[in-house]
XYZ file of C-alpha atoms in Angstrom:
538
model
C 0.000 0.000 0.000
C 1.029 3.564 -1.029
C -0.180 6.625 0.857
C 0.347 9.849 -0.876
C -0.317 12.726 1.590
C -0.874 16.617 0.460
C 1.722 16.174 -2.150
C 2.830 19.013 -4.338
C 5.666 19.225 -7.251
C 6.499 22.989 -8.649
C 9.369 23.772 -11.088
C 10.201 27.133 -10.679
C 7.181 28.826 -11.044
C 5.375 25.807 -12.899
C 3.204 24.336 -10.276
C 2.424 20.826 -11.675
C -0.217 19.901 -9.490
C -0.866 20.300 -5.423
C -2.627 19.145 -3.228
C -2.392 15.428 -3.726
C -3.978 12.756 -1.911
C -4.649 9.069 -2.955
C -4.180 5.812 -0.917
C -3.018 3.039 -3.426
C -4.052 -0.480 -1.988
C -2.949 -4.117 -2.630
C -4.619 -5.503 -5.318
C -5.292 -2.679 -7.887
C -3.331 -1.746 -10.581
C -3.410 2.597 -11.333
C -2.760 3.383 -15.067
C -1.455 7.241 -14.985
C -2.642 9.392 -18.196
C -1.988 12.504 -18.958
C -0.852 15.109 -21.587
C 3.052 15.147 -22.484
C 4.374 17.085 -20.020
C 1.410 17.117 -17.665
C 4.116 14.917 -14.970
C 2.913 11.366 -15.242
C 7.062 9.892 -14.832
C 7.687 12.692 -12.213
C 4.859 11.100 -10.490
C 6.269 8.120 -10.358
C 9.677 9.636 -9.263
C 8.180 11.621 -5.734
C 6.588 8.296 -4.812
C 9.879 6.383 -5.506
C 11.974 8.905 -3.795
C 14.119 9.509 -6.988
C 13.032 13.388 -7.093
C 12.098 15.271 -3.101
C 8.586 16.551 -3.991
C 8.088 20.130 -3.510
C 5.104 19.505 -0.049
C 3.963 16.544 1.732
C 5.100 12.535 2.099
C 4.995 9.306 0.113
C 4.646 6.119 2.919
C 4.284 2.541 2.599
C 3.032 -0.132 4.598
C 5.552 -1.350 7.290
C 8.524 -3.859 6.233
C 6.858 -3.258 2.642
C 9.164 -3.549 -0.414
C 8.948 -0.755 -3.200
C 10.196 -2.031 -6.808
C 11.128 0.418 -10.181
C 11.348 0.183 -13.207
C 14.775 1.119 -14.157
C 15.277 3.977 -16.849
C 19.529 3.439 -17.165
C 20.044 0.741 -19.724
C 23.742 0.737 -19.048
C 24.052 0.652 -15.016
C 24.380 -3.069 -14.513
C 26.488 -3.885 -18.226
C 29.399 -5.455 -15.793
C 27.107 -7.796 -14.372
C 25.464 -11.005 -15.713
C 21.664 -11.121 -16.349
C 20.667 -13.383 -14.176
C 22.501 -11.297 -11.267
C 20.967 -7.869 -12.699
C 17.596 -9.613 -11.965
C 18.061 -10.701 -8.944
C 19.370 -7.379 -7.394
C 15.917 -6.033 -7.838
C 15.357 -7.813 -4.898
C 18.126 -5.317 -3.004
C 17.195 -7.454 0.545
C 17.811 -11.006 -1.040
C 20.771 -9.911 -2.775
C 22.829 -8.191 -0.216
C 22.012 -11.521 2.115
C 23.178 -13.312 -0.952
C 26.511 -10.998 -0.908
C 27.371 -11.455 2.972
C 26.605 -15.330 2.458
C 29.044 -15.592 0.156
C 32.092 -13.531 1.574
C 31.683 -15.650 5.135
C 31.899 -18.285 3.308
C 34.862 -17.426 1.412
C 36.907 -16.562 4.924
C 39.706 -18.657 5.441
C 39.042 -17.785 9.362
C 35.837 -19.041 9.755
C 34.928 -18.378 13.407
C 32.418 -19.389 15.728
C 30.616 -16.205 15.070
C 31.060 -15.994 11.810
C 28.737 -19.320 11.742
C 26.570 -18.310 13.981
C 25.432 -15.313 11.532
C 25.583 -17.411 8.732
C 22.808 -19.609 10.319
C 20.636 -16.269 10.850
C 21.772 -15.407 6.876
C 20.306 -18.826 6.250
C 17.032 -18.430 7.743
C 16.787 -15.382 6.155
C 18.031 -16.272 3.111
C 14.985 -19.489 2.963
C 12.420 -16.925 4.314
C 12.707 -14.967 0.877
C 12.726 -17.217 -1.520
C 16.544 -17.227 -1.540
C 17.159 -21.583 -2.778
C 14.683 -20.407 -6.101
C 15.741 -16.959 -6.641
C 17.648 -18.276 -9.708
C 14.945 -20.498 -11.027
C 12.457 -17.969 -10.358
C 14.565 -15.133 -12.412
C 15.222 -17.522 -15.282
C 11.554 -18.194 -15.558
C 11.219 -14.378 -15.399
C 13.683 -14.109 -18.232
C 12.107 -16.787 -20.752
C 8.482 -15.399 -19.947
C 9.832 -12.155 -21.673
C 11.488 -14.195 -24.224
C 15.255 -14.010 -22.980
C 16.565 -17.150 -23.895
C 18.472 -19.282 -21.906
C 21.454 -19.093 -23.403
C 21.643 -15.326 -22.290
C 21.277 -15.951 -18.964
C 24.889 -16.033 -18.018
C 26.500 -13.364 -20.584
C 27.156 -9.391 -19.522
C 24.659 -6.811 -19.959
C 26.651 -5.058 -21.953
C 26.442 -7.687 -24.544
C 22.749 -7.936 -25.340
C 20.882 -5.334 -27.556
C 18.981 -2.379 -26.457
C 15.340 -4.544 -26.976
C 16.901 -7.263 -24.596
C 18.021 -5.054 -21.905
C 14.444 -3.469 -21.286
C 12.882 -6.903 -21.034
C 16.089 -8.031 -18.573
C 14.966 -4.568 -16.872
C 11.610 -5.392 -16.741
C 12.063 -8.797 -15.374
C 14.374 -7.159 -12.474
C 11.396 -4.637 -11.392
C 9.173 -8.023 -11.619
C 11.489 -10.263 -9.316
C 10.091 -11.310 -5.605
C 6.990 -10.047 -6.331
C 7.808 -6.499 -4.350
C 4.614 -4.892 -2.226
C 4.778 -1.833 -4.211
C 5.575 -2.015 -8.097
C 6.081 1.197 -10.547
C 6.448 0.831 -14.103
C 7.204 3.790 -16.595
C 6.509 2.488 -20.312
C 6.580 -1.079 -19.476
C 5.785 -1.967 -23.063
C 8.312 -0.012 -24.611
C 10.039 -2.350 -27.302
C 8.295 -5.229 -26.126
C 6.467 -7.161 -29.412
C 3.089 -8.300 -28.986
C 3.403 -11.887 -27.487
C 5.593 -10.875 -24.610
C 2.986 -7.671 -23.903
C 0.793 -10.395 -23.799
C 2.476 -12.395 -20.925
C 3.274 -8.922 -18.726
C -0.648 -9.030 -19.417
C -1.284 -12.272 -17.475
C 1.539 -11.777 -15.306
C 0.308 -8.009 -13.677
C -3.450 -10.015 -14.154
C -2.283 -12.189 -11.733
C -0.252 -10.059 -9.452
C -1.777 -9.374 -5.710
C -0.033 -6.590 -4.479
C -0.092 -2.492 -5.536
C 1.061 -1.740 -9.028
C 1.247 2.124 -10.820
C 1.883 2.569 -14.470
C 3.029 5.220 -16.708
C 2.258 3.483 -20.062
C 0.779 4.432 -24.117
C -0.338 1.242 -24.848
C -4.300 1.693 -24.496
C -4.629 -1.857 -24.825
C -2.040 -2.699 -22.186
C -4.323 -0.316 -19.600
C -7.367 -1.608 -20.253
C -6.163 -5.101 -19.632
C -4.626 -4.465 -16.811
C -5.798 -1.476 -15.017
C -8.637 -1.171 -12.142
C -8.363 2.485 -11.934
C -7.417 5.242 -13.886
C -5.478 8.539 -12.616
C -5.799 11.050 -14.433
C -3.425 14.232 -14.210
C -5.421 17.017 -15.888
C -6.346 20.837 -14.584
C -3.522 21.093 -12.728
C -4.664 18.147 -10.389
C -4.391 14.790 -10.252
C -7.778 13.006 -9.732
C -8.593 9.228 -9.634
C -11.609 7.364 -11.400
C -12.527 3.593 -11.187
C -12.257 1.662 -14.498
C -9.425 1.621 -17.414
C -8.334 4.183 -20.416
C -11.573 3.442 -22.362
C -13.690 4.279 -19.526
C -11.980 7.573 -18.680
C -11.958 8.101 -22.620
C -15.105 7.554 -23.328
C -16.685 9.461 -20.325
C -14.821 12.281 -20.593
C -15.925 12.375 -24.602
C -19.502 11.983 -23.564
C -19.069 14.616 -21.176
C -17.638 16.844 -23.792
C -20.807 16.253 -25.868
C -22.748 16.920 -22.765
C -20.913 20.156 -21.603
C -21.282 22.021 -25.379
C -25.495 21.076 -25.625
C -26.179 24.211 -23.907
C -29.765 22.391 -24.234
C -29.173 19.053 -22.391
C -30.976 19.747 -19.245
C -29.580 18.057 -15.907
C -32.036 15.046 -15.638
C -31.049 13.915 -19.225
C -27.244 14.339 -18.010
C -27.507 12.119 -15.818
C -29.584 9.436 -17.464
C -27.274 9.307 -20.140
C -23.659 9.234 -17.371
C -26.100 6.162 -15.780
C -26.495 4.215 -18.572
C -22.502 4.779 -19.850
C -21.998 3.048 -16.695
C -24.658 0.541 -16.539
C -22.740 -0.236 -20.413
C -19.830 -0.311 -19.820
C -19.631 -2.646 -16.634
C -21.492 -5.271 -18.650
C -18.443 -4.804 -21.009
C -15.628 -5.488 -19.204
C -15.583 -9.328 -18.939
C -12.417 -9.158 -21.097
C -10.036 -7.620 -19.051
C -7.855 -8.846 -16.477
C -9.405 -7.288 -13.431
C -13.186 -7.677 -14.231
C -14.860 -8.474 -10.759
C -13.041 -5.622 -8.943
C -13.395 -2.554 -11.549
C -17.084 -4.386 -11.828
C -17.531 -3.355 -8.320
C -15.656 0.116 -8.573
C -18.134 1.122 -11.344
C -21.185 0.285 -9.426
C -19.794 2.978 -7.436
C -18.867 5.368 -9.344
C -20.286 9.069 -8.206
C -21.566 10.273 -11.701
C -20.347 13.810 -10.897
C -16.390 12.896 -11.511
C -16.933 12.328 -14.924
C -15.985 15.627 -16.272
C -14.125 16.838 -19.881
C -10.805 16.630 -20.532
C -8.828 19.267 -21.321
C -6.683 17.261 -23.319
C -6.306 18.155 -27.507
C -6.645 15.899 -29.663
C -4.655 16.195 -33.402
C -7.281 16.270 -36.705
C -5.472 13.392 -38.404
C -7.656 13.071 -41.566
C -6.723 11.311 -44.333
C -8.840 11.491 -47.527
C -8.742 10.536 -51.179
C -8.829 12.159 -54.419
C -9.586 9.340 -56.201
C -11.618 5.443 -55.676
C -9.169 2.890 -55.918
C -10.277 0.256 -58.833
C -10.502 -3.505 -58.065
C -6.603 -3.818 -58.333
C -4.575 -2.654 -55.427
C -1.165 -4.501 -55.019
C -0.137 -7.559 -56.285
C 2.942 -9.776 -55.075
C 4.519 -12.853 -56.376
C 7.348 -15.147 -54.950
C 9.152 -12.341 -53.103
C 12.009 -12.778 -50.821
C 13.819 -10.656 -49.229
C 17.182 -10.757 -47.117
C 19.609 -8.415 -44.868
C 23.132 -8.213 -45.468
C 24.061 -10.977 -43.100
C 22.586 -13.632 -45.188
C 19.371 -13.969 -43.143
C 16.088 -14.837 -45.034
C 13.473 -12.060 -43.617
C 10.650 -13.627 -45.803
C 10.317 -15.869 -49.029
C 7.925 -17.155 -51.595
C 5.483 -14.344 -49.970
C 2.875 -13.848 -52.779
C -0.795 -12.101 -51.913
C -3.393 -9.922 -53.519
C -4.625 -6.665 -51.753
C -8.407 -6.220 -52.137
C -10.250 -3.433 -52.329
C -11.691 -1.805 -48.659
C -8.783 -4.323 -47.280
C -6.797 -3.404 -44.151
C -4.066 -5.857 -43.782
C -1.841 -5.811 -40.784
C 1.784 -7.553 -41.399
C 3.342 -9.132 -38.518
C 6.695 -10.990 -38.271
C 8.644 -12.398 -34.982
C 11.159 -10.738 -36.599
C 10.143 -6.844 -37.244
C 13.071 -6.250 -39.669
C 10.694 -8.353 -42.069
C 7.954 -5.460 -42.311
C 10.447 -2.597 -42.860
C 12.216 -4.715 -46.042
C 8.158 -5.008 -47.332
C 7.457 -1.895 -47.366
C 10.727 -0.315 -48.851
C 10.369 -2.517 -51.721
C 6.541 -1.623 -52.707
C 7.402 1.656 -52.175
C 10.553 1.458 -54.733
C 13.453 2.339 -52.139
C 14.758 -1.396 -52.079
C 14.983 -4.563 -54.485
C 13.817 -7.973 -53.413
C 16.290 -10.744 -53.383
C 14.082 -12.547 -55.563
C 10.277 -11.875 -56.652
C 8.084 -8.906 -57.941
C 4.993 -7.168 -57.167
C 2.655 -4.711 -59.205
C 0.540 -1.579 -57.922
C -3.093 -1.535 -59.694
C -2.535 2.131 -62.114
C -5.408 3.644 -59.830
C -3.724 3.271 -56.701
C -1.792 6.526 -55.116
C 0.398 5.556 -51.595
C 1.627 7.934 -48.848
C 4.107 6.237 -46.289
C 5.341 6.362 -42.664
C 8.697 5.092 -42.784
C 9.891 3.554 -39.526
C 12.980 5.852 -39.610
C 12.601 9.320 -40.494
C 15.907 10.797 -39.778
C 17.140 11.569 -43.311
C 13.513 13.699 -43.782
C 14.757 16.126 -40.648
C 18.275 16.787 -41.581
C 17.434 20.269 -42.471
C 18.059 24.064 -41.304
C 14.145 24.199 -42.750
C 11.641 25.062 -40.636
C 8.641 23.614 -40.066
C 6.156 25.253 -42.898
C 8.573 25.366 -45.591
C 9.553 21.962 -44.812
C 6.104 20.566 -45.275
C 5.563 23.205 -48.479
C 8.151 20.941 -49.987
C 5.383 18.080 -50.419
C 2.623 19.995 -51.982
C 1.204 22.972 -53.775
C -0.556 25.626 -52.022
C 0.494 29.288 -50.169
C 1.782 29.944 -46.607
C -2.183 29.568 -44.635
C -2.979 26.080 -46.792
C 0.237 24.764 -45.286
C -0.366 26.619 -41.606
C -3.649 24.776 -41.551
C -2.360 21.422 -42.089
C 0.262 21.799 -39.392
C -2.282 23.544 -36.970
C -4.480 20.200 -37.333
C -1.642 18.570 -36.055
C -1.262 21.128 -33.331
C 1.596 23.212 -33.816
C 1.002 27.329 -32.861
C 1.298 29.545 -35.272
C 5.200 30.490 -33.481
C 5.873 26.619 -33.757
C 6.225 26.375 -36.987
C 9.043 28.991 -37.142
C 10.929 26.064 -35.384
C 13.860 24.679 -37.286
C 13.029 20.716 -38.573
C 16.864 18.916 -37.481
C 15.669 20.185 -33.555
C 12.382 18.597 -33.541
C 11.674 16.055 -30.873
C 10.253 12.115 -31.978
C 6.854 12.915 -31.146
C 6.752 16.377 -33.756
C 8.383 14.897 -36.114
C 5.841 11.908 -36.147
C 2.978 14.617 -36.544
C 5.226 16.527 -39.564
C 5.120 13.374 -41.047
C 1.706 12.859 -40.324
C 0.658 16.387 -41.901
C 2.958 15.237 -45.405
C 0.738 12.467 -45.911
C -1.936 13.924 -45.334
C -0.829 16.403 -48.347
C -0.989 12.957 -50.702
C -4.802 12.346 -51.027
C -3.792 8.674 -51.168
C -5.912 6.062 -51.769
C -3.346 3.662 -49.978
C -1.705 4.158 -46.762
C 1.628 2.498 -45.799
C 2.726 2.734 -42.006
C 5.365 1.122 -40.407
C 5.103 1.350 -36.720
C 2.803 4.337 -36.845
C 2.227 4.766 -32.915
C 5.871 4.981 -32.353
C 7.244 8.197 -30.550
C 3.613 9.467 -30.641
C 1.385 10.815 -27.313
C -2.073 9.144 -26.225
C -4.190 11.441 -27.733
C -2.312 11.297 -30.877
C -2.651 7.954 -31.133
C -6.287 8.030 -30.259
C -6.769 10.344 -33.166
C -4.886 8.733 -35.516
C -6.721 5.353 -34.803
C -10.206 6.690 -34.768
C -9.432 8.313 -38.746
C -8.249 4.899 -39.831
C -11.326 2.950 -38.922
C -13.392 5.308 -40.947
C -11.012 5.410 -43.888
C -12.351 3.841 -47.253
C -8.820 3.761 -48.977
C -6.483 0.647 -48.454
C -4.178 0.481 -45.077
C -0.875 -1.744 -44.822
C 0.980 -1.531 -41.971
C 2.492 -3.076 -39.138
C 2.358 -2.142 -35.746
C 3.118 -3.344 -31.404
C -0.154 -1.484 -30.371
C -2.535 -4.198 -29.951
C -5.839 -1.848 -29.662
C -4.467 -0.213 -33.366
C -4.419 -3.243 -35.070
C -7.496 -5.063 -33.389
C -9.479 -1.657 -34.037
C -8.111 -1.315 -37.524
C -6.791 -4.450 -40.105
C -9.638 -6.631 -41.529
C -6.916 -9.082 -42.502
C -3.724 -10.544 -41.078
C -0.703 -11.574 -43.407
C 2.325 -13.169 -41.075
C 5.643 -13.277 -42.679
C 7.818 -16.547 -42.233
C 10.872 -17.609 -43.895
C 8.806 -19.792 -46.006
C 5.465 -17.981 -47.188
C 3.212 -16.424 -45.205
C 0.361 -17.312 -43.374
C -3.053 -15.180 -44.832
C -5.672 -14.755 -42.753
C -9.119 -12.498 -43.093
C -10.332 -11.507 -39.684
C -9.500 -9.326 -37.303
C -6.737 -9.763 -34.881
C -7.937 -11.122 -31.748
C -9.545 -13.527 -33.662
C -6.511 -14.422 -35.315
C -4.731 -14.626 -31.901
C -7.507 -17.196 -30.549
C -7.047 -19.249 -33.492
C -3.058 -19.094 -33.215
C -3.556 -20.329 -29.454
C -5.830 -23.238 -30.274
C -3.667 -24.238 -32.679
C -0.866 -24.321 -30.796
C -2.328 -26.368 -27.726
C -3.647 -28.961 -30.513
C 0.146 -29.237 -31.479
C 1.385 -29.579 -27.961
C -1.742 -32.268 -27.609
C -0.394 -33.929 -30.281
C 3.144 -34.227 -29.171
C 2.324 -35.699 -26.103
């Protein structure tokens, strides 16, 4: 349990919010939301003690143990990954420490074994005889192979130090457990697992995350830092999101009179806690709902970006055609082969791969910027294509800024280009700002706004969501689902792709397997599949 009590955090003369005061309790997971820069991590910081709020206290139950998520990707490189998990558990592993150096005295005295029998008991009384096990089972949930176990951090990638990171904030099941973008870089099976695992998990968790999906999952509560304050509602993202929208709607019908408000807020409720038998957490944010006071639910303040893509022409019956392709990096490995298909018309397809490099190759080569290894496709002569590349960086290396960069992609004077970087919400000074200093998230939205330029009948994304805030996202999902042009993309945000594709094409290194549903269908048939294989084997 986590008490916060009258907390406040200022910068200067930035006040971020005051006046805090929540009681976190075993059980419940909190999924923090808020703006960019509205201090969801900094949050997380005061009640970690990393940053000395500006007023009040953070306290925990007695004895309780208090468990981060660590940010520094190159603190523990001298140490093996099995050790760097287990010294999230700082108690276990400093017993595990003094074990080991009395035991390594050539001078063993009396005393010496008499407090290695205490170290013992104390040692079994923390799970100290499985701590390996248990962290190796950690590892391979999040798909660190065994192998790995023993090397240095410093010799695994970037993407297999945040799981190893991840695993370390999981180990010995801490009391109190704070994750900042625990999905970061994680693909969609192992999202899955942290899924199960947190859906299983007894004690307090808070989480700073983008993955809408993820939160819904997962979360029994929702706080919500908006107004200056920090406020917390029962229920996941899509309850807060979709309350707060109906509340918006409410708030500018100058007509709706009170009675009606409420009627409507009741029946949202009544709605949406018959909905929720899909989530982890259903009997207890169940219950919350029932008691929801009506009057929280107010509108956010939050702005939402007009992504709006539309077409200046129909596509015909022919979209993309591909036969026998194969493609390959530079180190001889076989990303995808014999991969033929036919794009439909009205056809969303979602491309997946357990390896992602196998998207990125797909899409350079329909757009023209790479050649197959072997293979050919063919664009229907009515089709038109804007893409989001996965890496922009060669776009931004500019002394441009911002409006004649974007004039560069289409015709028009200085207020048809303002308006198409004021949909995706830069001020009328921010688009003075020089392209090479932009941060991920503009830069995603500059992109964004040059597509939009296109009137394509096709849209090619790779990774879309990447670098990109909630509401961003939000918007950029809800224009997709109402788009009548083609969509190919590939993406980690379960909600995106479940919301979005109509089809699913996996890429192997022999084919592809072709699938026309949506994606958590696809995922329930994967799963059966597999436990009539392991069936089978036994």
């Amino acid at each position: 349990m986590i008490t916060v009590s009258n907390l406040a955090i200022q910068f200067g003369k930035r006040v971020l919010y005051k006046d805090v005061n929540m009681k976190f309790t075993s059980g419940n997971i909190y999924g923090i939301i808020g703006a960019n820069g509205a201090g969801k991590s900094t949050l997380l910081k005061a009640i970690s003690g990393e940053l000395e709020p500006t007023k009040g206290t953070v306290e925990m139950g007695p004895g309780e143990r208090l468990s981060v998520l660590s940010q520094d990707h190159f603190k523990f490189d001298e140490f093996t990954v099995l050790d760097t998990v287990m010294m999230g558990h700082t108690v276990l592993w400093d017993v595990m420490k003094e074990r080991e150096t009395l035991y390594a005295k050539e001078d063993f005295s009396d005393e010496d074994g008499i407090k290695v029998a205490e170290l013992e008991d104390k040692f079994a009384s923390i799970g100290g005889y499985t701590a390996e096990s248990d962290a190796g089972e950690l590892l391979s949930g999040l798909g660190i192979k065994e192998h790995l176990h023993g090397k240095l951090m410093g010799e695994l990638s970037g993407k297999e130090k945040v799981r190893v990171m991840l695993a370390q904030a999981l180990f010995g099941e801490p009391d109190n457990l704070l994750l900042d973008e625990p999905t970061n870089d994680l693909d969609l099976e192992t999202v899955e697992w942290l899924e199960d695992y947190l859906g299983n998990f007894e004690n307090t968790v808070l989480v700073v995350s983008h993955d809408r999906h993820f939160l819904d999952q997962v979360c029994t509560h929702t706080i919500d830092i908006d107004f200056g304050k920090v406020t917390l509602f029962a229920g996941n993202y899509s309850f807060w999101y979709e309350s707060s929208q109906l509340a918006l709607r409410q708030a500018q019908n100058q007509k709706l009179k009170a009675e009606e408000k409420k009627k409507q807020l009741e029946e949202f409720i009544r709605r949406f806690s018959a909905n929720v038998a899909k989530s982890r957490q259903t009997t207890s944010r169940k219950k919350m709902l029932e008691k929801l006071n009506i009057e929280e639910i107010k509108p956010s303040t939050r702005r939402y970006p007009g992504i709006i893509f539309q077409m200046e022409r129909e596509p015909g019956n022919q979209i993309l055609e591909v036969n026998d392709m194969k493609a390959v990096t530079e180190d001889g490995t076989v990303l995808f082969d014999k991969l033929s298909f036919n794009v439909e018309k009205d056809e969303k397809v979602v491309f997946l791969s357990r390896d992602p490099r196998a998207m990125t190759a797909l899409f350079e080569i329909i757009n023209g910027h790479a050649e197959p290894a072997e293979g050919s496709y063919k664009w229907g002569v009515t089709i038109t294509t804007a893409y989001l590349p996965l890496d922009n960086t060669e776009f931004f290396k500019s002394e441009m800024n911002m409006l004649d960069w974007l004039s560069q992609y289409g015709q028009g004077n200085e207020v048809y280009f303002k308006a198409f970087l004021g949909r995706m919400l830069f001020k009328d000074e921010d688009v003075l700002k020089k392209v090479n200093v932009l941060s991920g998230g503009e830069k995603m939205r500059c992109m964004i706004a040059r597509m939009q330029l296109k009137n394509a009948n096709c849209l090619i994304l790779d990774t879309p969501t990447n670098h990109l805030d909630m509401e961003s996202i939000q918007a950029f999902n809800n224009n997709l689902k109402l788009f009548k042009g083609n969509v190919l993309f590939a993406s980690h945000d379960h909600e995106f792709i479940n919301t979005v594709a109509n089809r699913i094409i996996e890429l192997t290194p022999n084919g592809c397997i072709d699938k026309l549903m949506n994606y958590e269908d696809y995922i329930y048939d994967t799963h059966i599949k597999e436990l009539k294989e392991r069936l089978y084997a036994k």
